[in-house]
Tab-separated table of C-alpha atoms in Angstrom:
chain	number	residue	atom	x	y	z
A	146	UNK	CA	-39.739	47.806	-18.550
A	147	UNK	CA	-38.333	44.299	-18.271
A	148	UNK	CA	-36.064	44.097	-15.206
A	149	UNK	CA	-35.756	40.342	-15.203
A	150	UNK	CA	-32.316	38.944	-15.813
A	151	UNK	CA	-32.472	35.907	-17.958
A	152	UNK	CA	-29.650	33.471	-17.201
A	153	UNK	CA	-27.825	31.906	-20.068
A	154	UNK	CA	-27.981	28.120	-19.729
A	155	UNK	CA	-25.786	25.884	-21.789
A	156	UNK	CA	-24.757	22.291	-21.610
A	157	UNK	CA	-21.219	21.222	-22.430
A	158	UNK	CA	-20.008	17.653	-22.612
A	159	UNK	CA	-16.434	17.078	-21.528
A	160	UNK	CA	-14.233	14.086	-22.015
A	161	UNK	CA	-11.550	14.111	-19.330
A	162	UNK	CA	-8.630	11.736	-19.088
A	163	UNK	CA	-6.652	11.589	-15.850
A	164	UNK	CA	-3.053	10.467	-15.980
A	165	UNK	CA	-0.929	9.245	-13.107
A	166	UNK	CA	2.370	11.028	-12.574
A	167	UNK	CA	4.247	7.757	-12.849
A	168	UNK	CA	2.867	6.982	-16.317
A	169	UNK	CA	0.921	3.898	-15.197
A	170	UNK	CA	-2.752	3.121	-15.664
A	171	UNK	CA	-4.399	1.875	-12.467
A	172	UNK	CA	-7.405	-0.371	-11.911
A	173	UNK	CA	-10.440	1.329	-10.414
A	174	UNK	CA	-10.798	-1.306	-7.688
A	175	UNK	CA	-8.450	-2.298	-4.895
A	176	UNK	CA	-7.414	-5.825	-4.010
A	177	UNK	CA	-6.322	-6.920	-0.520
A	178	UNK	CA	-4.861	-9.966	1.166
A	179	UNK	CA	-4.387	-10.633	4.873
A	180	UNK	CA	-1.094	-12.176	5.961
A	181	UNK	CA	-0.848	-13.670	9.460
A	182	UNK	CA	2.410	-13.682	11.398
A	183	UNK	CA	2.415	-17.485	11.389
A	184	UNK	CA	5.116	-18.088	8.764
A	185	UNK	CA	2.634	-19.333	6.130
A	186	UNK	CA	2.858	-17.909	2.601
A	187	UNK	CA	-0.163	-16.070	1.167
A	188	UNK	CA	-0.507	-15.605	-2.590
A	189	UNK	CA	-1.081	-11.996	-3.678
A	190	UNK	CA	-1.979	-12.004	-7.367
A	191	UNK	CA	-1.689	-8.811	-9.392
A	192	UNK	CA	-3.179	-8.823	-12.867
A	193	UNK	CA	-1.350	-5.769	-14.178
A	194	UNK	CA	1.629	-5.611	-16.484
A	195	UNK	CA	3.606	-3.344	-14.134
A	196	UNK	CA	4.648	-3.652	-10.513
A	197	UNK	CA	2.148	-2.488	-7.884
A	198	UNK	CA	3.009	-0.276	-4.918
A	199	UNK	CA	0.838	-1.450	-2.047
A	200	UNK	CA	-0.409	0.126	1.128
A	201	UNK	CA	0.585	-2.163	3.981
A	202	UNK	CA	-1.107	-2.062	7.374
A	203	UNK	CA	0.598	-4.046	10.107
A	204	UNK	CA	-1.597	-4.636	13.158
A	205	UNK	CA	-0.525	-5.400	16.703
A	206	UNK	CA	0.129	-6.873	19.028
A	207	UNK	CA	3.451	-7.588	17.390
A	208	UNK	CA	7.156	-7.124	17.917
A	209	UNK	CA	9.566	-6.376	15.040
A	210	UNK	CA	7.334	-7.616	12.180
A	211	UNK	CA	8.894	-8.297	8.777
A	212	UNK	CA	6.859	-8.767	5.571
A	213	UNK	CA	8.624	-10.811	2.880
A	214	UNK	CA	7.848	-11.159	-0.811
A	215	UNK	CA	9.251	-14.655	-1.184
A	216	UNK	CA	8.700	-14.741	-4.953
A	217	UNK	CA	11.158	-11.891	-5.381
A	218	UNK	CA	13.603	-13.414	-2.902
A	219	UNK	CA	13.645	-16.604	-4.977
A	220	UNK	CA	14.876	-14.518	-7.927
A	221	UNK	CA	17.659	-12.993	-5.816
A	222	UNK	CA	16.032	-9.606	-5.202
A	223	UNK	CA	15.797	-8.126	-1.712
A	224	UNK	CA	12.099	-8.093	-0.976
A	225	UNK	CA	11.329	-7.447	2.659
A	226	UNK	CA	9.999	-4.611	4.696
A	227	UNK	CA	10.157	-4.660	8.464
A	228	UNK	CA	9.507	-2.467	11.454
A	229	UNK	CA	11.946	-2.431	14.318
A	230	UNK	CA	9.325	-1.554	16.937
A	231	UNK	CA	6.532	-2.972	19.077
A	232	UNK	CA	2.836	-2.415	18.392
A	233	UNK	CA	0.150	-2.873	21.038
A	234	UNK	CA	-3.117	-4.686	20.301
A	235	UNK	CA	-4.930	-1.424	19.546
A	236	UNK	CA	-2.267	-0.066	17.174
A	237	UNK	CA	-1.345	-0.397	13.528
A	238	UNK	CA	1.238	1.144	11.259
A	239	UNK	CA	0.280	2.089	7.701
A	240	UNK	CA	3.071	2.078	5.127
A	241	UNK	CA	2.215	3.634	1.766
A	242	UNK	CA	4.936	2.433	-0.579
A	243	UNK	CA	3.849	4.746	-3.399
A	244	UNK	CA	4.119	8.050	-1.523
A	245	UNK	CA	6.656	6.628	0.963
A	246	UNK	CA	4.749	7.599	4.060
A	247	UNK	CA	4.550	5.779	7.378
A	248	UNK	CA	1.715	6.580	9.767
A	249	UNK	CA	0.747	5.328	13.195
A	250	UNK	CA	-2.946	4.356	13.404
A	251	UNK	CA	-3.568	5.835	9.961
A	252	UNK	CA	-4.116	9.412	11.018
A	253	UNK	CA	-1.130	10.646	12.983
A	254	UNK	CA	1.474	11.836	10.516
A	255	UNK	CA	4.553	10.224	11.935
A	256	UNK	CA	6.293	9.782	8.584
A	257	UNK	CA	9.595	11.347	9.537
A	258	UNK	CA	9.930	9.658	12.911
A	259	UNK	CA	8.498	6.235	12.020
A	260	UNK	CA	10.453	5.895	8.777
A	261	UNK	CA	13.589	5.374	10.856
A	262	UNK	CA	12.144	2.062	12.102
A	263	UNK	CA	11.831	0.562	8.616
A	264	UNK	CA	14.291	-2.235	7.923
A	265	UNK	CA	15.770	-2.261	5.355
A	266	UNK	CA	15.082	1.193	4.033
A	267	UNK	CA	14.317	-0.096	0.521
A	268	UNK	CA	10.686	0.225	-0.545
A	269	UNK	CA	8.527	-2.829	-1.054
A	270	UNK	CA	6.505	-3.549	-4.218
A	271	UNK	CA	4.553	-6.397	-5.803
A	272	UNK	CA	5.568	-7.968	-9.109
A	273	UNK	CA	3.068	-8.645	-11.864
A	274	UNK	CA	1.132	-11.853	-11.236
A	275	UNK	CA	2.024	-14.102	-8.276
A	276	UNK	CA	3.699	-12.837	-5.099
A	277	UNK	CA	4.164	-15.197	-2.152
A	278	UNK	CA	3.932	-13.013	0.955
A	279	UNK	CA	4.988	-14.079	4.443
A	280	UNK	CA	4.875	-12.161	7.723
A	281	UNK	CA	7.146	-13.030	10.622
A	282	UNK	CA	7.535	-11.324	13.983
A	283	UNK	CA	9.561	-11.925	17.127
A	284	UNK	CA	6.325	-12.310	19.077
A	285	UNK	CA	4.689	-14.634	16.523
A	286	UNK	CA	1.624	-12.378	16.623
A	287	UNK	CA	0.031	-9.674	14.545
A	288	UNK	CA	-1.053	-9.553	10.930
A	289	UNK	CA	-0.725	-7.410	7.827
A	290	UNK	CA	-3.297	-6.288	5.284
A	291	UNK	CA	-1.692	-5.598	1.910
A	292	UNK	CA	-3.824	-3.507	-0.483
A	293	UNK	CA	-3.017	-2.528	-4.065
A	294	UNK	CA	-4.440	-1.546	-7.437
A	295	UNK	CA	-3.353	-3.499	-10.496
A	296	UNK	CA	-1.246	-1.296	-12.732
A	297	UNK	CA	-0.306	-1.289	-16.394
A	298	UNK	CA	2.625	0.463	-18.035
């Protein structure tokens, strides 16, 4: 009497394609630039054919920081994102422009309460190719790290 159960083993090859909800194709790697609150422009170059929605981390100490995309301003488009608040040296605010969340120190979900401090309330994005970014603050301190994935439509 054979009481052994013989498992059925089979191998299946799958080809899976993941699609973003917004219809864009995204690069597999991220690109970042650091922008100091010293009034000097930093070039953020995106190599996609569509605009990129970055994650922006603004680090303290800083008071009322504002990140500008000066390339877009030159074309007459409002392109700034600021925070009307003060950050201590051990704090940062993370702004995810794609999912429109704002978090303090990257883990505390403060989206509803921190979103009120954004000025203006338009959402920031990067154009294809060159973007001249500048960070200013009332304290003249702090910095921002802007991270994105190139995207293609």
